[in-house]
Structures are given as structure tokens and as C-alpha cells.
Amino acid sequence: MNRYEEAKKIYASYGVDTEKALDTLKDVVVSIHCWQGDDVVGFDSKEALSGGIQTTGNYPGKATTPEELMADFDKVLALTPGKKKLSLHACYAIIDDDADRSTIEPKHFAKWVEYAKSRNIGLDFNPTFFSHPMVKDGLTLSSPDEEVRKYWVKHAIACLKISEYFATETGMPCVMNIWIPDGYKDIPADRLAPRARFKKSLDEILDTPYDKSKVYVTLESKVFGIGVESYTVGSAEFCLSYSDYKGITPLMDNGHYHPTEVVSDKISSLLLFNEKIALHITRAVRWDSDHVILFDDETKEIAKEIVRNDALDRVFIATDYFDASINRISAWVTGVRNVEKSLLFALLQPSEMLAKLQNENNFTDIMVISEEMKTAPIGDVWAEYLRREGVNADYLTEVKDYEKTVLANR
Ligand code: RNT
Ligand code: ZN
């Protein structure tokens, strides 16, 4: 008997149907961030990365043109299983006129649309509120300078149009995520006014008509960033309250909380009060360090919360990390595979049985069974998934080959 057939039997003895798990997993959409390919640089501005986020490392071979980034992303598509979307940032606009962030248009993304359509993938979008001269004193939508605030409102409205265009062209809804870096390094004298201005800006953006059946606007909170350690305008409370007030979708990035807080514990609460929720899956090492996603406890726990609450169609799952110290394509593929693998792990849990045991207050059995499931033969089911998806289990060889023949010549 082959290893998958053996694994199928072992899982069946726990009441878990591996066929059902594989069938579900192949249709789950994971939105992959484009910015792992070039260290969040983009093509529209010569400014250094700002906004309290940072890439460290200078591994050779990063993409510096749209063509290179597209070629690299093709590798990612080929080496990862499942349904995928590409998540673009506004700074990846391909501009050949005098447009800037406040005046970008769908045409500046025509090449990306062509790319997505020919690969049959959807597109998500992110206005870029960083790495730009109009970020003044680290502020954008919360700036007390009306010229600055208005500029970024215009940018976000331009992005809504582009998001609509993405959805229309690809035939798949577009998630447009708003995250601003605004905050203060030291203790502010006024915490309310910046948040009031951020609220006003968001109102101005979202009161602009857009097609809500095509574009899902999400709002991402954060606890602090480098250089903005004392106060973040878009805090968790602000973003959750605002999302609720305006009927948009809250987004949680698991690098954006205090180190002992976990997003896995927050998902159920948000699911009870929101039709949809959104996630940026990342790995925080001590802080919002955006390390590559591993097959670790918290990623598995997040996946379990989505799966066992029957919320695969209510959670926008997206990746967000940027490691410049290792081969970027390997980083990309490893992280995306680990999201898929964690979802598979979650789909292979005897969730109903465990929930029933909880109601019987039988935490002895829950512990024993959960521990056994950790060493159940998920690897054999994973190998079968890759085989069915036509994806090579070994990606390191292919990545190294691409490094030698393509990346090394950049
Ligand atoms: C920053 C946020 C945000 C960015 C991307 C590049 O802390 O996580 O999502 O990582 O927009
Ligand atoms: Zn994020």
C-alpha cells in the first residue's frame, strides 16, 4: 500500500476523511503579497522604505523591474499548490507618464491585469502610504497639514478605482487593504485629534461611491512601528470600531499585537460580529519583524480557528512578510506552502470530536488526542496534495537552479 493510503487509514481511525480535506483545501484562496520579491521597494518612487517597517539583508538577485518581479512570481505560482491571488501595492504601478500616487489610474496597472488574467488568478490591492515625499513627519491620513491629508485621501480614492478595475477585469472580487504608518515616537500631547483626522479621512474615502460587490475594503491595525513606538493612530480599538461603524472588514496582522497576544484567539470574536474578516499572516520574532511563515504553532492555531469555525469562505487569507537575507523566491514559497500546510493540518483534526469533549469537560482526552494528531502522518497527505496539484515536493533544487541561471545575472 502506498503511504497516502496508509495515512488515510490512520486518519480514518480518528474519524477524519483525508479525501474531504484535500478536496476542500484545493479551493481555498490564499492572496500572496508581491512585496517579498523586491524588499517592499516598488517601481514608482526612489524613496527608501519608510513607515516603521524594515527589510534587512541584501541577498543578491532581487527583482528591480516589473518583468523580473513577474518572472519571479511565476516561479512562486509554479512551486505552490492551491488557488492563489496576487496582492499588489500601489507603489508597483508601472508609470510612463507624469502620474503620481494621487493621480494613478487603472492604466498604470494594465500590465498587471494582463499578467493576472493570463494566469487565471485574482488581484488584491493596497494603497501605499509610505516611502514617499508626501509622508510628512511620518503622517498621512492623520496629518494636521491639510495638503498632506488631502493628498493621501486622493491616493486612496484613486486606489478604489483601481481595485474596481481589478475586480471587473479578473471577474474576482478585489480586497483593498488600508494600512497607514501614522504615529509618534514619543508620548503625544493629544491622542484624540490624530484619530479624529484619520476617521474624517476614511469617511471622505469611503463616502466616494464604489461597487461594494466588487471591492472589499479592509482596515489593518497596528500596535507600534519602528520610530513610532509610543502611539499608533490606527490602533486595534480604532480599526475594529471604525470597521464596525462603516461596515467595512477588519484586518488582523499577527505581527501587530503585544508579544503575548495571539490572533488565533481573536478570530472567533471577530467572526461573531463580522460577515467577513481578513488576515495578514506573518511571523513576528519578538516584534513585527515579518519573518517568513513557518509551520509553527500559531500558524496552525490560526488555521484551526478558520477551519473548525467553518469560516473558510468568510476569511480573506493573505500573506505578509519580507525577508531580504535569504533567496527571496525560497522565502516566498516556504511561507505560502506553510499557510497551505497549516490549513491541511487544521482540516485533518477531529474537530467535532474535540469540541464535544470540551462540552463534557474532558480535557484529559483533548490533550492526549491533540498531541497524537501532531505526529499523525500529515506529511504523506501533504505529498499527495502536491502530487494532485502537479507541484514538485522538492522546490529547493528548482529555486537554486533559477538562482544560478536567472537571479545571479541581475
Ligand atoms: C505593516 C503592515 C502592512 C505592510 C504592507 C507592506 O506593518 O503589516 O500590511 O506590511 O502593507
Ligand atoms: Zn500587514
Coordinates of C-alpha atoms and ligand atoms in Angstrom, one line a residue:
M1 CA 0.0 0.0 0.0
N2 CA 1.3 3.5 -0.7
R3 CA 2.0 5.9 2.0
Y4 CA -1.1 8.1 1.3
E5 CA -3.4 5.1 1.5
E6 CA -1.8 4.1 4.8
A7 CA -2.2 7.7 6.2
K8 CA -5.8 7.8 5.0
K9 CA -6.5 4.7 7.2
I10 CA -4.8 6.2 10.2
Y11 CA -6.8 9.4 9.9
A12 CA -10.0 7.5 9.4
S13 CA -9.4 5.8 12.7
Y14 CA -9.9 9.2 14.3
G15 CA -13.0 9.9 12.1
V16 CA -11.1 12.2 9.8
D17 CA -11.7 12.0 6.0
T18 CA -8.5 12.9 4.2
E19 CA -10.2 13.0 0.8
K20 CA -12.6 15.6 2.1
A21 CA -9.7 17.6 3.5
L22 CA -7.8 17.5 0.2
D23 CA -11.0 18.4 -1.7
T24 CA -11.6 21.4 0.5
L25 CA -8.0 22.7 0.5
K26 CA -7.6 22.9 -3.2
D27 CA -10.3 25.5 -3.4
V28 CA -9.1 27.8 -0.6
V29 CA -7.8 31.1 -1.9
V30 CA -4.6 32.5 -0.5
S31 CA -3.6 36.0 -1.5
I32 CA 0.1 36.2 -1.9
H33 CA 1.9 39.6 -1.4
C34 CA 4.0 40.8 -4.2
W35 CA 6.5 42.6 -2.0
Q36 CA 8.6 39.7 -0.9
G37 CA 10.2 39.8 -4.4
D38 CA 11.9 43.2 -4.0
D39 CA 12.0 44.1 -0.3
V40 CA 8.9 46.3 -0.5
V41 CA 10.6 48.8 -2.9
G42 CA 8.1 49.0 -5.8
F43 CA 8.6 50.9 -9.0
D44 CA 7.1 54.4 -8.5
S45 CA 9.5 56.2 -6.2
K46 CA 13.1 56.4 -5.4
E47 CA 12.5 56.9 -1.7
A48 CA 13.9 54.4 0.9
L49 CA 11.4 52.2 2.7
S50 CA 9.7 54.1 5.4
G51 CA 6.6 53.8 7.6
G52 CA 8.2 52.0 10.5
I53 CA 8.6 48.7 8.6
Q54 CA 12.0 47.4 7.6
T55 CA 13.7 44.8 5.4
T56 CA 17.1 43.6 6.5
G57 CA 19.6 41.7 4.5
N58 CA 20.9 42.1 0.9
Y59 CA 20.8 38.7 -0.6
P60 CA 21.6 39.1 -4.3
G61 CA 19.2 38.9 -7.2
K62 CA 16.2 40.9 -6.1
A63 CA 13.7 42.0 -8.8
T64 CA 14.1 45.6 -9.9
T65 CA 11.8 45.7 -12.9
P66 CA 8.1 44.6 -13.4
E67 CA 9.3 42.0 -15.8
E68 CA 11.7 40.5 -13.2
L69 CA 9.1 40.5 -10.5
M70 CA 6.6 38.9 -12.8
A71 CA 9.1 36.2 -13.8
D72 CA 9.9 35.5 -10.1
F73 CA 6.2 35.4 -9.2
D74 CA 5.7 32.8 -11.9
K75 CA 8.2 30.6 -10.1
V76 CA 6.1 31.1 -6.9
L77 CA 3.0 30.1 -8.7
A78 CA 4.6 27.0 -10.1
L79 CA 6.0 25.9 -6.8
T80 CA 3.0 26.4 -4.6
P81 CA -0.3 24.4 -4.6
G82 CA -3.8 25.7 -4.3
K83 CA -5.8 28.7 -5.5
K84 CA -4.0 32.0 -5.4
K85 CA -4.4 35.7 -5.8
L86 CA -1.7 38.3 -6.3
S87 CA -1.7 41.2 -3.8
L88 CA -0.2 44.4 -5.3
H89 CA 0.7 47.6 -3.6
A90 CA 0.1 50.9 -5.3
C91 CA 3.9 51.6 -5.4
Y92 CA 4.1 48.7 -8.0
A93 CA 2.3 50.9 -10.6
I94 CA 4.0 50.9 -14.0
I95 CA 4.1 54.6 -14.8
D96 CA 5.3 56.0 -18.2
D97 CA 3.7 59.5 -17.8
D98 CA 3.7 62.1 -15.0
A99 CA 1.2 60.4 -12.8
D100 CA 2.0 60.1 -9.1
R101 CA 0.3 58.4 -6.2
S102 CA -2.6 60.9 -6.1
T103 CA -3.3 60.6 -9.8
I104 CA -2.6 56.9 -10.6
E105 CA -5.2 55.2 -12.8
P106 CA -6.2 51.7 -13.9
K107 CA -4.0 52.1 -17.0
H108 CA -0.9 52.1 -14.8
F109 CA -1.8 48.6 -13.8
A110 CA -2.8 47.3 -17.2
K111 CA 0.3 45.0 -17.4
W112 CA -0.5 43.5 -14.0
V113 CA -4.1 42.8 -15.1
E114 CA -2.8 41.2 -18.3
Y115 CA -0.4 39.1 -16.1
A116 CA -3.2 38.0 -13.7
K117 CA -5.7 37.2 -16.5
S118 CA -3.3 35.1 -18.4
R119 CA -2.5 33.1 -15.2
N120 CA -6.2 33.0 -14.2
I121 CA -5.6 34.5 -10.8
G122 CA -7.3 37.3 -8.9
L123 CA -5.8 40.6 -7.8
D124 CA -5.9 42.3 -4.4
F125 CA -4.7 45.9 -3.8
N126 CA -3.1 48.1 -1.2
P127 CA -2.8 51.9 -1.3
T128 CA 0.8 52.7 -0.4
F129 CA 1.0 55.3 2.5
F130 CA 4.8 55.1 2.9
S131 CA 8.2 55.6 1.1
H132 CA 7.0 58.8 -0.4
P133 CA 7.9 62.6 0.0
M134 CA 4.3 63.4 0.8
V135 CA 4.6 61.5 4.0
K136 CA 5.3 64.5 6.3
D137 CA 6.6 63.9 9.8
G138 CA 5.6 60.3 9.4
L139 CA 1.9 61.2 8.9
T140 CA -0.5 60.6 6.1
L141 CA -4.3 60.4 6.6
S142 CA -4.0 61.7 10.1
S143 CA -1.8 64.7 9.3
P144 CA -2.7 68.1 10.7
D145 CA -1.4 69.6 7.4
E146 CA -4.5 69.7 5.1
E147 CA -2.4 69.5 2.0
V148 CA -0.8 66.2 3.1
R149 CA -4.1 64.7 4.4
K150 CA -5.9 65.6 1.2
Y151 CA -3.2 64.2 -0.9
W152 CA -3.5 60.8 0.7
V153 CA -7.3 60.9 0.6
K154 CA -6.9 61.4 -3.1
H155 CA -4.5 58.5 -3.3
A156 CA -6.9 56.1 -1.6
I157 CA -9.8 57.2 -3.8
A158 CA -7.6 56.6 -6.9
C159 CA -6.9 53.1 -5.4
L160 CA -10.6 52.3 -5.0
K161 CA -11.0 52.9 -8.8
I162 CA -8.1 50.6 -9.5
S163 CA -9.5 48.0 -7.2
E164 CA -12.8 48.1 -9.1
Y165 CA -10.9 47.7 -12.3
F166 CA -9.1 44.7 -11.0
A167 CA -12.3 43.0 -10.0
T168 CA -14.1 43.8 -13.3
E169 CA -11.2 42.6 -15.4
T170 CA -10.4 39.4 -13.4
G171 CA -14.0 38.6 -12.6
M172 CA -13.0 38.1 -9.0
P173 CA -13.6 40.5 -6.1
C174 CA -10.7 42.6 -5.0
V175 CA -9.7 43.1 -1.4
M176 CA -8.3 46.7 -0.8
N177 CA -6.5 46.9 2.4
I178 CA -5.8 50.3 4.1
W179 CA -2.9 50.4 6.5
I180 CA -1.3 53.7 7.5
P181 CA 2.0 54.1 9.4
D182 CA 1.0 57.2 11.2
G183 CA 2.1 57.6 14.8
Y184 CA 4.5 59.2 17.2
K185 CA 7.9 58.2 18.6
D186 CA 7.3 59.8 21.9
I187 CA 4.3 60.4 24.2
P188 CA 1.8 62.5 22.4
A189 CA 0.1 65.6 23.9
D190 CA -3.1 64.8 22.1
R191 CA -4.2 61.3 21.2
L192 CA -7.6 62.2 20.1
A193 CA -7.1 64.7 17.3
P194 CA -4.9 62.5 15.0
R195 CA -7.5 59.7 15.3
A196 CA -10.3 62.1 14.6
R197 CA -8.5 63.2 11.4
F198 CA -7.9 59.6 10.4
K199 CA -11.6 59.0 10.9
K200 CA -12.5 62.0 8.8
S201 CA -10.1 60.9 6.0
L202 CA -11.6 57.4 6.0
D203 CA -15.1 58.8 5.8
E204 CA -14.1 61.0 2.8
I205 CA -12.6 58.0 1.1
L206 CA -15.4 55.6 1.8
D207 CA -18.2 58.0 1.1
T208 CA -16.9 58.1 -2.5
P209 CA -19.2 55.7 -4.4
Y210 CA -17.6 52.3 -5.3
D211 CA -19.0 48.9 -6.1
K212 CA -19.3 47.1 -2.8
S213 CA -20.0 43.8 -4.6
K214 CA -16.6 44.0 -6.3
V215 CA -14.4 45.7 -3.7
Y216 CA -14.0 44.7 -0.1
V217 CA -12.2 47.4 1.8
T218 CA -10.3 46.2 4.8
L219 CA -8.6 48.2 7.6
E220 CA -5.4 46.9 9.3
S221 CA -4.5 47.9 12.8
K222 CA -1.1 48.0 14.4
V223 CA 0.4 48.4 17.9
F224 CA 3.6 50.2 17.0
G225 CA 6.3 50.6 14.4
I226 CA 10.0 51.4 14.3
G227 CA 10.2 55.1 15.2
V228 CA 6.6 55.3 16.2
E229 CA 6.9 53.4 19.4
S230 CA 4.7 55.4 21.7
Y231 CA 1.5 55.9 19.7
T232 CA -0.1 54.4 16.7
V233 CA -3.1 56.3 15.2
G234 CA -4.6 53.1 13.6
S235 CA -4.7 51.1 16.8
A236 CA -6.7 47.9 17.3
E237 CA -9.5 49.6 19.0
F238 CA -9.7 52.4 16.4
C239 CA -9.7 49.9 13.5
L240 CA -12.2 47.5 14.9
S241 CA -14.6 50.3 15.9
Y242 CA -14.2 52.1 12.6
S243 CA -14.8 48.9 10.6
D244 CA -17.9 48.2 12.5
Y245 CA -19.2 51.8 12.2
K246 CA -18.6 51.9 8.4
G247 CA -19.4 48.3 7.6
I248 CA -16.0 47.5 6.2
T249 CA -13.9 44.5 7.0
P250 CA -11.3 44.4 9.9
L251 CA -7.9 43.0 9.1
M252 CA -5.6 41.5 11.7
D253 CA -1.9 41.1 11.0
N254 CA -0.4 38.7 13.6
G255 CA 2.7 40.8 13.9
H256 CA 0.7 43.8 15.1
Y257 CA 0.0 42.9 18.7
H258 CA 1.8 42.7 22.0
P259 CA 4.1 39.7 22.1
T260 CA 1.8 37.6 24.3
E261 CA -1.4 38.3 22.4
V262 CA -2.3 35.9 19.7
V263 CA -4.5 36.4 16.6
S264 CA -5.8 32.8 16.9
D265 CA -7.7 33.8 20.0
K266 CA -9.2 36.9 18.3
I267 CA -10.6 35.2 15.2
S268 CA -13.7 33.7 16.9
S269 CA -14.8 37.0 18.4
L270 CA -14.5 38.8 15.1
L271 CA -16.3 36.1 13.3
L272 CA -19.3 36.5 15.6
F273 CA -19.7 40.2 14.7
N274 CA -18.5 40.4 11.1
E275 CA -19.7 38.8 7.9
K276 CA -16.1 38.7 6.6
I277 CA -12.7 39.2 8.3
A278 CA -9.2 39.5 6.8
L279 CA -5.8 38.3 7.9
H280 CA -2.2 39.1 7.2
I281 CA -0.3 36.0 8.1
T282 CA 3.3 36.6 9.0
R283 CA 5.8 35.6 11.7
A284 CA 6.7 38.1 14.4
V285 CA 10.0 37.3 16.1
R286 CA 9.9 39.5 19.2
W287 CA 8.3 42.3 17.2
D288 CA 6.6 42.9 13.8
S289 CA 9.7 41.6 12.1
D290 CA 7.9 40.0 9.2
H291 CA 9.9 36.8 9.1
V292 CA 8.9 34.0 6.7
I293 CA 5.8 32.0 7.8
L294 CA 6.8 28.6 9.3
F295 CA 4.7 25.5 10.1
D296 CA 4.6 26.7 13.7
D297 CA 2.1 26.5 16.5
E298 CA 0.5 29.9 16.0
T299 CA 0.1 29.5 12.2
K300 CA -1.5 26.1 12.8
E301 CA -3.7 27.6 15.5
I302 CA -4.9 30.4 13.2
A303 CA -5.7 27.8 10.6
K304 CA -7.6 25.7 13.1
E305 CA -9.8 28.7 14.1
I306 CA -10.7 29.3 10.4
V307 CA -11.4 25.7 9.7
R308 CA -13.2 24.5 12.7
N309 CA -15.4 27.6 12.8
D310 CA -16.4 26.7 9.3
A311 CA -15.2 30.1 8.1
L312 CA -13.0 29.3 5.1
D313 CA -15.4 31.4 2.9
R314 CA -15.5 34.3 5.4
V315 CA -11.8 34.9 6.0
F316 CA -9.6 36.7 3.4
I317 CA -6.3 34.9 3.9
A318 CA -3.3 36.8 2.8
T319 CA 0.4 36.6 3.4
D320 CA 2.7 39.5 4.5
Y321 CA 6.4 39.0 5.2
F322 CA 9.6 40.2 3.7
D323 CA 13.0 38.6 4.2
A324 CA 15.9 40.0 2.2
S325 CA 18.6 37.8 3.8
I326 CA 17.8 34.6 2.0
N327 CA 16.8 33.6 -1.5
R328 CA 13.6 35.6 -1.9
I329 CA 11.8 33.0 -4.0
S330 CA 12.5 30.3 -1.5
A331 CA 11.2 32.7 1.2
W332 CA 8.1 33.3 -0.8
V333 CA 7.4 29.7 -1.5
T334 CA 8.2 28.4 2.0
G335 CA 5.8 30.9 3.6
V336 CA 2.9 30.2 1.2
R337 CA 3.4 26.4 1.5
N338 CA 3.3 26.7 5.3
V339 CA 0.0 28.5 5.1
E340 CA -1.4 25.7 2.9
K341 CA 0.2 23.1 5.2
S342 CA -1.3 24.6 8.3
L343 CA -4.7 24.7 6.6
L344 CA -4.3 21.0 5.8
F345 CA -3.2 20.3 9.4
A346 CA -6.4 22.0 10.5
L347 CA -8.6 20.1 8.1
L348 CA -7.1 16.9 9.4
Q349 CA -8.1 17.5 13.0
P350 CA -11.0 15.6 14.6
S351 CA -12.6 19.0 15.4
E352 CA -16.1 17.8 16.1
M353 CA -15.0 15.1 18.5
L354 CA -12.7 17.5 20.3
A355 CA -15.4 20.2 20.7
K356 CA -17.7 17.5 22.1
L357 CA -15.1 16.5 24.6
Q358 CA -14.8 20.1 25.7
N359 CA -18.5 20.3 26.5
E360 CA -18.1 17.2 28.6
N361 CA -15.2 18.9 30.3
N362 CA -12.9 16.1 29.3
F363 CA -9.7 17.9 28.9
T364 CA -7.7 14.8 29.5
D365 CA -8.8 13.2 26.2
I366 CA -8.5 16.6 24.4
M367 CA -4.8 16.8 25.4
V368 CA -4.0 13.2 24.5
I369 CA -5.7 13.2 21.1
S370 CA -4.4 16.7 20.2
E371 CA -0.9 15.6 21.0
E372 CA -1.3 12.4 18.9
M373 CA -2.5 14.4 16.0
K374 CA 0.7 16.3 16.0
T375 CA 2.6 13.3 14.8
A376 CA -0.1 11.8 12.7
P377 CA 1.2 11.3 9.1
I378 CA 0.3 14.7 7.7
G379 CA 3.5 14.6 5.6
D380 CA 2.0 11.8 3.5
V381 CA -1.2 13.6 2.9
W382 CA 0.7 16.8 2.0
A383 CA 2.8 14.8 -0.5
E384 CA -0.5 13.5 -2.0
Y385 CA -1.8 17.1 -2.2
L386 CA 1.3 18.3 -4.0
R387 CA 1.1 15.4 -6.4
R388 CA -2.6 16.1 -7.3
E389 CA -1.8 19.8 -7.7
G390 CA 1.1 18.9 -10.1
V391 CA 3.6 20.6 -7.8
N392 CA 7.1 19.2 -7.1
A393 CA 7.7 18.4 -3.5
D394 CA 11.3 19.4 -3.8
Y395 CA 11.5 23.1 -4.5
L396 CA 15.0 23.9 -3.3
T397 CA 16.6 22.3 -6.4
E398 CA 14.4 24.4 -8.7
V399 CA 15.0 27.6 -6.7
K400 CA 18.7 27.0 -6.8
D401 CA 18.7 26.4 -10.4
Y402 CA 16.7 29.6 -11.1
E403 CA 19.2 31.4 -8.8
K404 CA 22.1 30.2 -10.9
T405 CA 20.6 30.8 -14.3
V406 CA 18.5 34.0 -13.7
L407 CA 19.0 35.7 -10.4
A408 CA 22.8 35.6 -10.5
N409 CA 22.8 37.5 -13.8
R410 CA 20.9 40.5 -12.4
Ligands
RNT1 C1 2.9 47.0 8.1 C2 1.7 46.2 7.6 C3 1.4 46.3 6.2 C4 2.7 46.2 5.3 C5 2.4 46.1 3.8 C6 3.6 46.2 3.1 O1 3.2 46.8 9.4 O2 1.8 44.9 8.0 O3 0.5 45.3 5.8 O4 3.4 45.1 5.7 O5 1.4 47.0 3.5
ZN2 ZN 0.3 43.5 7.3

